[in-house]
GROMACS .gro file of N, CA and C in nm:
model
  483
    1UNK      N    1   3.276   0.505   1.087
    1UNK     CA    2   3.167   0.563   1.165
    1UNK      C    3   3.220   0.593   1.306
    2UNK      N    4   3.217   0.719   1.338
    2UNK     CA    5   3.265   0.758   1.470
    2UNK      C    6   3.152   0.744   1.571
    3UNK      N    7   3.190   0.747   1.698
    3UNK     CA    8   3.090   0.738   1.805
    3UNK      C    9   2.995   0.858   1.798
    4UNK      N   10   3.049   0.975   1.766
    4UNK     CA   11   2.969   1.096   1.755
    4UNK      C   12   2.869   1.086   1.640
    5UNK      N   13   2.916   1.038   1.522
    5UNK     CA   14   2.827   1.022   1.407
    5UNK      C   15   2.719   0.918   1.435
    6UNK      N   16   2.758   0.810   1.499
    6UNK     CA   17   2.663   0.705   1.533
    6UNK      C   18   2.552   0.759   1.622
    7UNK      N   19   2.589   0.841   1.718
    7UNK     CA   20   2.491   0.902   1.808
    7UNK      C   21   2.397   0.995   1.731
    8UNK      N   22   2.452   1.073   1.638
    8UNK     CA   23   2.370   1.165   1.558
    8UNK      C   24   2.272   1.087   1.470
    9UNK      N   25   2.320   0.980   1.408
    9UNK     CA   26   2.234   0.898   1.323
    9UNK      C   27   2.123   0.835   1.406
   10UNK      N   28   2.157   0.787   1.525
   10UNK     CA   29   2.058   0.727   1.613
   10UNK      C   30   1.951   0.829   1.652
   11UNK      N   31   1.991   0.949   1.686
   11UNK     CA   32   1.896   1.054   1.724
   11UNK      C   33   1.807   1.091   1.605
   12UNK      N   34   1.867   1.100   1.486
   12UNK     CA   35   1.791   1.132   1.365
   12UNK      C   36   1.690   1.022   1.335
   13UNK      N   37   1.729   0.897   1.349
   13UNK     CA   38   1.639   0.784   1.325
   13UNK      C   39   1.519   0.790   1.419
   14UNK      N   40   1.543   0.821   1.544
   14UNK     CA   41   1.436   0.832   1.643
   14UNK      C   42   1.341   0.946   1.605
   15UNK      N   43   1.397   1.059   1.563
   15UNK     CA   44   1.316   1.174   1.523
   15UNK      C   45   1.229   1.142   1.401
   16UNK      N   46   1.288   1.074   1.301
   16UNK     CA   47   1.213   1.036   1.182
   16UNK      C   48   1.099   0.942   1.220
   17UNK      N   49   1.127   0.842   1.304
   17UNK     CA   50   1.024   0.747   1.348
   17UNK      C   51   0.911   0.820   1.421
   18UNK      N   52   0.945   0.911   1.509
   18UNK     CA   53   0.844   0.988   1.583
   18UNK      C   54   0.759   1.071   1.487
   19UNK      N   55   0.823   1.132   1.388
   19UNK     CA   56   0.751   1.214   1.290
   19UNK      C   57   0.654   1.130   1.209
   20UNK      N   58   0.701   1.016   1.161
   20UNK     CA   59   0.614   0.927   1.083
   20UNK      C   60   0.500   0.876   1.168
   21UNK      N   61   0.527   0.830   1.289
   21UNK     CA   62   0.421   0.783   1.379
   21UNK      C   63   0.317   0.891   1.404
   22UNK      N   64   0.363   1.014   1.424
   22UNK     CA   65   0.270   1.125   1.448
   22UNK      C   66   0.182   1.149   1.325
   23UNK      N   67   0.242   1.143   1.206
   23UNK     CA   68   0.164   1.165   1.083
   23UNK      C   69   0.059   1.055   1.064
   24UNK      N   70   0.094   0.933   1.101
   24UNK     CA   71  -0.001   0.823   1.090
   24UNK      C   72  -0.117   0.845   1.186
   25UNK      N   73  -0.085   0.880   1.310
   25UNK     CA   74  -0.187   0.901   1.413
   25UNK      C   75  -0.277   1.019   1.377
   26UNK      N   76  -0.220   1.128   1.323
   26UNK     CA   77  -0.299   1.247   1.290
   26UNK      C   78  -0.360   1.240   1.151
   27UNK      N   79  -0.343   1.126   1.083
   27UNK     CA   80  -0.403   1.103   0.952
   27UNK      C   81  -0.350   1.199   0.845
   28UNK      N   82  -0.223   1.241   0.857
   28UNK     CA   83  -0.165   1.331   0.756
   28UNK      C   84  -0.054   1.263   0.677
   29UNK      N   85  -0.046   1.132   0.685
   29UNK     CA   86   0.059   1.055   0.619
   29UNK      C   87   0.058   1.076   0.467
   30UNK      N   88  -0.059   1.079   0.404
   30UNK     CA   89  -0.069   1.085   0.259
   30UNK      C   90  -0.013   1.212   0.198
   31UNK      N   91  -0.012   1.317   0.272
   31UNK     CA   92   0.024   1.446   0.212
   31UNK      C   93   0.171   1.479   0.223
   32UNK      N   94   0.252   1.385   0.268
   32UNK     CA   95   0.392   1.422   0.288
   32UNK      C   96   0.488   1.315   0.239
   33UNK      N   97   0.541   1.241   0.330
   33UNK     CA   98   0.652   1.149   0.307
   33UNK      C   99   0.626   1.048   0.195
   34UNK      N  100   0.508   0.991   0.189
   34UNK     CA  101   0.483   0.885   0.093
   34UNK      C  102   0.497   0.932  -0.051
   35UNK      N  103   0.464   1.056  -0.080
   35UNK     CA  104   0.476   1.107  -0.216
   35UNK      C  105   0.621   1.126  -0.258
   36UNK      N  106   0.711   1.136  -0.164
   36UNK     CA  107   0.852   1.155  -0.195
   36UNK      C  108   0.921   1.023  -0.225
   37UNK      N  109   0.852   0.912  -0.215
   37UNK     CA  110   0.912   0.781  -0.233
   37UNK      C  111   0.887   0.723  -0.371
   38UNK      N  112   0.859   0.805  -0.470
   38UNK     CA  113   0.831   0.760  -0.604
   38UNK      C  114   0.948   0.682  -0.661
   39UNK      N  115   0.917   0.566  -0.721
   39UNK     CA  116   1.018   0.484  -0.788
   39UNK      C  117   0.967   0.447  -0.926
   40UNK      N  118   1.059   0.414  -1.016
   40UNK     CA  119   1.022   0.379  -1.152
   40UNK      C  120   1.051   0.231  -1.176
   41UNK      N  121   0.952   0.162  -1.233
   41UNK     CA  122   0.967   0.022  -1.272
   41UNK      C  123   0.905   0.007  -1.411
   42UNK      N  124   0.983  -0.045  -1.505
   42UNK     CA  125   0.938  -0.062  -1.643
   42UNK      C  126   0.886   0.069  -1.701
   43UNK      N  127   0.950   0.178  -1.663
   43UNK     CA  128   0.912   0.310  -1.714
   43UNK      C  129   0.789   0.370  -1.650
   44UNK      N  130   0.737   0.307  -1.546
   44UNK     CA  131   0.615   0.354  -1.479
   44UNK      C  132   0.652   0.408  -1.342
   45UNK      N  133   0.606   0.530  -1.312
   45UNK     CA  134   0.627   0.587  -1.178
   45UNK      C  135   0.531   0.521  -1.081
   46UNK      N  136   0.587   0.465  -0.975
   46UNK     CA  137   0.507   0.402  -0.871
   46UNK      C  138   0.536   0.471  -0.738
   47UNK      N  139   0.440   0.463  -0.650
   47UNK     CA  140   0.451   0.531  -0.522
   47UNK      C  141   0.515   0.444  -0.415
   48UNK      N  142   0.638   0.405  -0.437
   48UNK     CA  143   0.712   0.336  -0.333
   48UNK      C  144   0.759   0.197  -0.371
   49UNK      N  145   0.849   0.148  -0.291
   49UNK     CA  146   0.913   0.019  -0.311
   49UNK      C  147   0.815  -0.098  -0.303
   50UNK      N  148   0.716  -0.089  -0.218
   50UNK     CA  149   0.622  -0.199  -0.201
   50UNK      C  150   0.547  -0.225  -0.333
   51UNK      N  151   0.505  -0.119  -0.400
   51UNK     CA  152   0.435  -0.135  -0.528
   51UNK      C  153   0.528  -0.196  -0.633
   52UNK      N  154   0.653  -0.151  -0.635
   52UNK     CA  155   0.750  -0.206  -0.730
   52UNK      C  156   0.771  -0.355  -0.704
   53UNK      N  157   0.789  -0.393  -0.578
   53UNK     CA  158   0.812  -0.533  -0.545
   53UNK      C  159   0.689  -0.618  -0.578
   54UNK      N  160   0.571  -0.562  -0.559
   54UNK     CA  161   0.449  -0.636  -0.593
   54UNK      C  162   0.439  -0.654  -0.744
   55UNK      N  163   0.473  -0.550  -0.822
   55UNK     CA  164   0.472  -0.560  -0.968
   55UNK      C  165   0.571  -0.667  -1.015
   56UNK      N  166   0.686  -0.673  -0.952
   56UNK     CA  167   0.785  -0.777  -0.986
   56UNK      C  168   0.729  -0.917  -0.957
   57UNK      N  169   0.658  -0.931  -0.845
   57UNK     CA  170   0.597  -1.060  -0.812
   57UNK      C  171   0.493  -1.098  -0.918
   58UNK      N  172   0.412  -1.001  -0.959
   58UNK     CA  173   0.313  -1.028  -1.063
   58UNK      C  174   0.382  -1.073  -1.192
   59UNK      N  175   0.492  -1.007  -1.227
   59UNK     CA  176   0.567  -1.046  -1.346
   59UNK      C  177   0.622  -1.188  -1.332
   60UNK      N  178   0.675  -1.217  -1.215
   60UNK     CA  179   0.730  -1.351  -1.188
   60UNK      C  180   0.624  -1.459  -1.206
   61UNK      N  181   0.502  -1.426  -1.170
   61UNK     CA  182   0.391  -1.521  -1.177
   61UNK      C  183   0.316  -1.514  -1.311
   62UNK      N  184   0.369  -1.434  -1.405
   62UNK     CA  185   0.306  -1.415  -1.537
   62UNK      C  186   0.162  -1.368  -1.525
   63UNK      N  187   0.140  -1.278  -1.431
   63UNK     CA  188   0.007  -1.217  -1.415
   63UNK      C  189   0.012  -1.079  -1.479
   64UNK      N  190  -0.071  -1.059  -1.581
   64UNK     CA  191  -0.076  -0.930  -1.650
   64UNK      C  192  -0.134  -0.825  -1.554
   65UNK      N  193  -0.068  -0.710  -1.552
   65UNK     CA  194  -0.113  -0.603  -1.463
   65UNK      C  195  -0.107  -0.469  -1.535
   66UNK      N  196  -0.190  -0.379  -1.488
   66UNK     CA  197  -0.192  -0.241  -1.537
   66UNK      C  198  -0.180  -0.152  -1.415
   67UNK      N  199  -0.083  -0.059  -1.420
   67UNK     CA  200  -0.075   0.042  -1.314
   67UNK      C  201  -0.180   0.145  -1.352
   68UNK      N  202  -0.289   0.141  -1.282
   68UNK     CA  203  -0.412   0.205  -1.329
   68UNK      C  204  -0.422   0.354  -1.299
   69UNK      N  205  -0.496   0.419  -1.386
   69UNK     CA  206  -0.537   0.558  -1.363
   69UNK      C  207  -0.688   0.566  -1.344
   70UNK      N  208  -0.753   0.449  -1.333
   70UNK     CA  209  -0.898   0.448  -1.312
   70UNK      C  210  -0.930   0.520  -1.182
   71UNK      N  211  -1.031   0.603  -1.187
   71UNK     CA  212  -1.067   0.682  -1.070
   71UNK      C  213  -1.210   0.650  -1.026
   72UNK      N  214  -1.226   0.646  -0.895
   72UNK     CA  215  -1.355   0.618  -0.835
   72UNK      C  216  -1.386   0.726  -0.732
   73UNK      N  217  -1.512   0.764  -0.725
   73UNK     CA  218  -1.554   0.862  -0.625
   73UNK      C  219  -1.562   0.797  -0.488
   74UNK      N  220  -1.527   0.876  -0.387
   74UNK     CA  221  -1.550   0.833  -0.249
   74UNK      C  222  -1.578   0.958  -0.166
   75UNK      N  223  -1.638   0.938  -0.050
   75UNK     CA  224  -1.676   1.049   0.037
   75UNK      C  225  -1.587   1.048   0.160
   76UNK      N  226  -1.530   1.165   0.187
   76UNK     CA  227  -1.449   1.182   0.308
   76UNK      C  228  -1.472   1.323   0.360
   77UNK      N  229  -1.505   1.333   0.487
   77UNK     CA  230  -1.536   1.461   0.551
   77UNK      C  231  -1.640   1.539   0.472
   78UNK      N  232  -1.747   1.465   0.431
   78UNK     CA  233  -1.862   1.521   0.360
   78UNK      C  234  -1.829   1.583   0.225
   79UNK      N  235  -1.717   1.544   0.165
   79UNK     CA  236  -1.681   1.592   0.032
   79UNK      C  237  -1.652   1.472  -0.057
   80UNK      N  238  -1.678   1.488  -0.185
   80UNK     CA  239  -1.648   1.383  -0.281
   80UNK      C  240  -1.505   1.401  -0.329
   81UNK      N  241  -1.429   1.292  -0.325
   81UNK     CA  242  -1.290   1.291  -0.370
   81UNK      C  243  -1.274   1.180  -0.474
   82UNK      N  244  -1.160   1.178  -0.539
   82UNK     CA  245  -1.127   1.073  -0.636
   82UNK      C  246  -1.022   0.979  -0.578
   83UNK      N  247  -1.038   0.852  -0.608
   83UNK     CA  248  -0.947   0.749  -0.560
   83UNK      C  249  -0.908   0.660  -0.677
   84UNK      N  250  -0.780   0.633  -0.690
   84UNK     CA  251  -0.741   0.534  -0.790
   84UNK      C  252  -0.655   0.427  -0.725
   85UNK      N  253  -0.701   0.302  -0.735
   85UNK     CA  254  -0.622   0.191  -0.683
   85UNK      C  255  -0.491   0.181  -0.758
   86UNK      N  256  -0.399   0.101  -0.706
   86UNK     CA  257  -0.265   0.093  -0.765
   86UNK      C  258  -0.261   0.011  -0.893
   87UNK      N  259  -0.324  -0.105  -0.892
   87UNK     CA  260  -0.314  -0.198  -1.005
   87UNK      C  261  -0.452  -0.248  -1.046
   88UNK      N  262  -0.461  -0.287  -1.173
   88UNK     CA  263  -0.576  -0.363  -1.221
   88UNK      C  264  -0.521  -0.492  -1.283
   89UNK      N  265  -0.580  -0.606  -1.246
   89UNK     CA  266  -0.539  -0.736  -1.298
   89UNK      C  267  -0.652  -0.790  -1.386
   90UNK      N  268  -0.639  -0.777  -1.520
   90UNK     CA  269  -0.748  -0.818  -1.610
   90UNK      C  270  -0.787  -0.966  -1.595
   91UNK      N  271  -0.689  -1.054  -1.577
   91UNK     CA  272  -0.717  -1.198  -1.565
   91UNK      C  273  -0.812  -1.228  -1.449
   92UNK      N  274  -0.805  -1.148  -1.345
   92UNK     CA  275  -0.887  -1.169  -1.226
   92UNK      C  276  -0.998  -1.065  -1.213
   93UNK      N  277  -1.003  -0.971  -1.306
   93UNK     CA  278  -1.098  -0.860  -1.301
   93UNK      C  279  -1.102  -0.799  -1.160
   94UNK      N  280  -0.982  -0.764  -1.112
   94UNK     CA  281  -0.974  -0.711  -0.977
   94UNK      C  282  -0.876  -0.595  -0.969
   95UNK      N  283  -0.908  -0.502  -0.883
   95UNK     CA  284  -0.818  -0.391  -0.852
   95UNK      C  285  -0.738  -0.426  -0.728
   96UNK      N  286  -0.615  -0.376  -0.723
   96UNK     CA  287  -0.526  -0.403  -0.611
   96UNK      C  288  -0.481  -0.272  -0.550
   97UNK      N  289  -0.484  -0.265  -0.420
   97UNK     CA  290  -0.428  -0.153  -0.345
   97UNK      C  291  -0.316  -0.209  -0.258
   98UNK      N  292  -0.200  -0.148  -0.266
   98UNK     CA  293  -0.088  -0.183  -0.179
   98UNK      C  294  -0.087  -0.077  -0.069
   99UNK      N  295  -0.101  -0.120   0.055
   99UNK     CA  296  -0.120  -0.022   0.162
   99UNK      C  297  -0.027  -0.047   0.278
  100UNK      N  298   0.042   0.057   0.315
  100UNK     CA  299   0.129   0.051   0.431
  100UNK      C  300   0.051   0.072   0.559
  101UNK      N  301   0.013   0.192   0.584
  101UNK     CA  302  -0.052   0.227   0.710
  101UNK      C  303  -0.191   0.283   0.681
  102UNK      N  304  -0.296   0.207   0.706
  102UNK     CA  305  -0.430   0.257   0.676
  102UNK      C  306  -0.468   0.373   0.768
  103UNK      N  307  -0.529   0.472   0.706
  103UNK     CA  308  -0.575   0.591   0.778
  103UNK      C  309  -0.728   0.600   0.769
  104UNK      N  310  -0.785   0.695   0.837
  104UNK     CA  311  -0.930   0.717   0.829
  104UNK      C  312  -0.972   0.744   0.685
  105UNK      N  313  -0.889   0.819   0.614
  105UNK     CA  314  -0.918   0.850   0.475
  105UNK      C  315  -0.920   0.722   0.390
  106UNK      N  316  -0.827   0.632   0.415
  106UNK     CA  317  -0.824   0.505   0.341
  106UNK      C  318  -0.952   0.426   0.366
  107UNK      N  319  -0.992   0.416   0.492
  107UNK     CA  320  -1.113   0.341   0.523
  107UNK      C  321  -1.235   0.405   0.454
  108UNK      N  322  -1.236   0.537   0.444
  108UNK     CA  323  -1.344   0.605   0.371
  108UNK      C  324  -1.341   0.568   0.223
  109UNK      N  325  -1.221   0.564   0.164
  109UNK     CA  326  -1.208   0.524   0.022
  109UNK      C  327  -1.268   0.387   0.001
  110UNK      N  328  -1.227   0.292   0.082
  110UNK     CA  329  -1.267   0.154   0.063
  110UNK      C  330  -1.414   0.130   0.097
  111UNK      N  331  -1.468   0.211   0.187
  111UNK     CA  332  -1.607   0.192   0.232
  111UNK      C  333  -1.707   0.263   0.143
  112UNK      N  334  -1.670   0.376   0.087
  112UNK     CA  335  -1.768   0.457   0.014
  112UNK      C  336  -1.749   0.456  -0.138
  113UNK      N  337  -1.639   0.402  -0.187
  113UNK     CA  338  -1.625   0.392  -0.332
  113UNK      C  339  -1.705   0.271  -0.380
  114UNK      N  340  -1.737   0.267  -0.506
  114UNK     CA  341  -1.820   0.158  -0.557
  114UNK      C  342  -1.734   0.049  -0.625
  115UNK      N  343  -1.619   0.018  -0.568
  115UNK     CA  344  -1.532  -0.085  -0.624
  115UNK      C  345  -1.563  -0.217  -0.554
  116UNK      N  346  -1.633  -0.305  -0.624
  116UNK     CA  347  -1.669  -0.434  -0.565
  116UNK      C  348  -1.555  -0.534  -0.570
  117UNK      N  349  -1.465  -0.516  -0.663
  117UNK     CA  350  -1.358  -0.613  -0.684
  117UNK      C  351  -1.221  -0.557  -0.642
  118UNK      N  352  -1.216  -0.497  -0.525
  118UNK     CA  353  -1.093  -0.438  -0.471
  118UNK      C  354  -1.030  -0.536  -0.372
  119UNK      N  355  -0.901  -0.561  -0.389
  119UNK     CA  356  -0.825  -0.644  -0.295
  119UNK      C  357  -0.711  -0.560  -0.240
  120UNK      N  358  -0.703  -0.552  -0.109
  120UNK     CA  359  -0.603  -0.468  -0.043
  120UNK      C  360  -0.497  -0.557   0.018
  121UNK      N  361  -0.371  -0.529  -0.017
  121UNK     CA  362  -0.258  -0.602   0.039
  121UNK      C  363  -0.187  -0.509   0.137
  122UNK      N  364  -0.187  -0.547   0.263
  122UNK     CA  365  -0.117  -0.472   0.367
  122UNK      C  366   0.023  -0.528   0.382
  123UNK      N  367   0.105  -0.462   0.460
  123UNK     CA  368   0.244  -0.504   0.479
  123UNK      C  369   0.257  -0.648   0.524
  124UNK      N  370   0.173  -0.690   0.617
  124UNK     CA  371   0.182  -0.829   0.664
  124UNK      C  372   0.144  -0.928   0.555
  125UNK      N  373   0.050  -0.890   0.468
  125UNK     CA  374   0.013  -0.977   0.355
  125UNK      C  375   0.131  -0.993   0.259
  126UNK      N  376   0.201  -0.882   0.234
  126UNK     CA  377   0.314  -0.885   0.141
  126UNK      C  378   0.428  -0.972   0.196
  127UNK      N  379   0.449  -0.965   0.326
  127UNK     CA  380   0.550  -1.050   0.387
  127UNK      C  381   0.514  -1.198   0.373
  128UNK      N  382   0.386  -1.230   0.390
  128UNK     CA  383   0.342  -1.368   0.377
  128UNK      C  384   0.361  -1.421   0.235
  129UNK      N  385   0.365  -1.330   0.138
  129UNK     CA  386   0.390  -1.368  -0.001
  129UNK      C  387   0.539  -1.384  -0.030
  130UNK      N  388   0.621  -1.355   0.070
  130UNK     CA  389   0.765  -1.373   0.055
  130UNK      C  390   0.839  -1.251   0.004
  131UNK      N  391   0.772  -1.136  -0.003
  131UNK     CA  392   0.841  -1.016  -0.047
  131UNK      C  393   0.933  -0.966   0.064
  132UNK      N  394   1.049  -0.923   0.026
  132UNK     CA  395   1.149  -0.875   0.121
  132UNK      C  396   1.132  -0.724   0.136
  133UNK      N  397   1.057  -0.685   0.236
  133UNK     CA  398   1.026  -0.543   0.256
  133UNK      C  399   1.067  -0.500   0.396
  134UNK      N  400   1.091  -0.371   0.408
  134UNK     CA  401   1.119  -0.314   0.539
  134UNK      C  402   0.984  -0.284   0.604
  135UNK      N  403   0.926  -0.386   0.667
  135UNK     CA  404   0.792  -0.373   0.726
  135UNK      C  405   0.801  -0.402   0.874
  136UNK      N  406   0.745  -0.314   0.952
  136UNK     CA  407   0.731  -0.340   1.094
  136UNK      C  408   0.585  -0.382   1.115
  137UNK      N  409   0.566  -0.501   1.165
  137UNK     CA  410   0.430  -0.553   1.180
  137UNK      C  411   0.361  -0.489   1.300
  138UNK      N  412   0.328  -0.363   1.284
  138UNK     CA  413   0.267  -0.288   1.392
  138UNK      C  414   0.132  -0.235   1.344
  139UNK      N  415   0.027  -0.277   1.408
  139UNK     CA  416  -0.105  -0.222   1.379
  139UNK      C  417  -0.186  -0.297   1.276
  140UNK      N  418  -0.126  -0.392   1.204
  140UNK     CA  419  -0.202  -0.462   1.101
  140UNK      C  420  -0.309  -0.553   1.159
  141UNK      N  421  -0.288  -0.599   1.282
  141UNK     CA  422  -0.387  -0.686   1.344
  141UNK      C  423  -0.519  -0.612   1.367
  142UNK      N  424  -0.518  -0.482   1.357
  142UNK     CA  425  -0.638  -0.402   1.380
  142UNK      C  426  -0.721  -0.382   1.252
  143UNK      N  427  -0.668  -0.424   1.137
  143UNK     CA  428  -0.739  -0.405   1.011
  143UNK      C  429  -0.858  -0.500   1.005
  144UNK      N  430  -0.980  -0.448   0.990
  144UNK     CA  431  -1.098  -0.536   0.985
  144UNK      C  432  -1.091  -0.633   0.866
  145UNK      N  433  -1.143  -0.753   0.886
  145UNK     CA  434  -1.140  -0.857   0.782
  145UNK      C  435  -1.205  -0.811   0.652
  146UNK      N  436  -1.307  -0.727   0.661
  146UNK     CA  437  -1.376  -0.686   0.538
  146UNK      C  438  -1.284  -0.608   0.444
  147UNK      N  439  -1.169  -0.559   0.494
  147UNK     CA  440  -1.075  -0.488   0.409
  147UNK      C  441  -0.957  -0.577   0.365
  148UNK      N  442  -0.961  -0.702   0.402
  148UNK     CA  443  -0.854  -0.795   0.366
  148UNK      C  444  -0.878  -0.854   0.227
  149UNK      N  445  -0.781  -0.927   0.176
  149UNK     CA  446  -0.784  -0.986   0.043
  149UNK      C  447  -0.906  -1.077   0.029
  150UNK      N  448  -0.982  -1.059  -0.080
  150UNK     CA  449  -1.103  -1.138  -0.101
  150UNK      C  450  -1.085  -1.244  -0.208
  151UNK      N  451  -0.997  -1.220  -0.305
  151UNK     CA  452  -0.983  -1.309  -0.419
  151UNK      C  453  -0.888  -1.423  -0.387
  152UNK      N  454  -0.944  -1.536  -0.346
  152UNK     CA  455  -0.863  -1.650  -0.303
  152UNK      C  456  -0.784  -1.711  -0.419
  153UNK      N  457  -0.842  -1.711  -0.538
  153UNK     CA  458  -0.772  -1.764  -0.655
  153UNK      C  459  -0.643  -1.685  -0.682
  154UNK      N  460  -0.652  -1.554  -0.675
  154UNK     CA  461  -0.534  -1.469  -0.693
  154UNK      C  462  -0.432  -1.496  -0.583
  155UNK      N  463  -0.478  -1.501  -0.461
  155UNK     CA  464  -0.389  -1.524  -0.347
  155UNK      C  465  -0.314  -1.657  -0.362
  156UNK      N  466  -0.384  -1.760  -0.403
  156UNK     CA  467  -0.321  -1.891  -0.423
  156UNK      C  468  -0.214  -1.886  -0.532
  157UNK      N  469  -0.242  -1.814  -0.639
  157UNK     CA  470  -0.145  -1.805  -0.749
  157UNK      C  471  -0.021  -1.728  -0.705
  158UNK      N  472  -0.041  -1.625  -0.623
  158UNK     CA  473   0.072  -1.546  -0.574
  158UNK      C  474   0.156  -1.623  -0.474
  159UNK      N  475   0.092  -1.708  -0.395
  159UNK     CA  476   0.164  -1.786  -0.293
  159UNK      C  477   0.243  -1.901  -0.353
  160UNK      N  478   0.204  -1.945  -0.470
  160UNK     CA  479   0.268  -2.060  -0.535
  160UNK      C  480   0.409  -2.021  -0.582
  161UNK      N  481   0.507  -2.040  -0.493
  161UNK     CA  482   0.645  -1.998  -0.526
  161UNK      C  483   0.731  -2.117  -0.552
   0.00000   0.00000   0.00000
């Protein structure tokens, strides 16, 4: 690695960070970068490393999971949209959403869909479970408690390492 290459990589890293931060602030995160991070685990396409690592944790804990296609209506900007959580856990009768950076659209999904048994795991929650993720703990303290994990039995089973 030359000094010139190192400088270019550093500048590129700063530009990428600025672009991602801007997309989060302008609520356009969902329509770009995140869709390009598709990964496959057990033959299933998942939207990113965090979902894959969470599925591995569920497997480690012998928790049956389904990468769901269940769809729920929600209202955003006065229009009805479809939302599908990431996982369904039959043993706990609960849906799971793995969420990096919550946006206004996410809060609309969680507030206006009729999913009573939804548990959302944010980056800081995943770290507390011992998952090794590239997470910067920025902004999670602002997530209202009503959107945090509700199923204590599930949380206890996941923490039992």
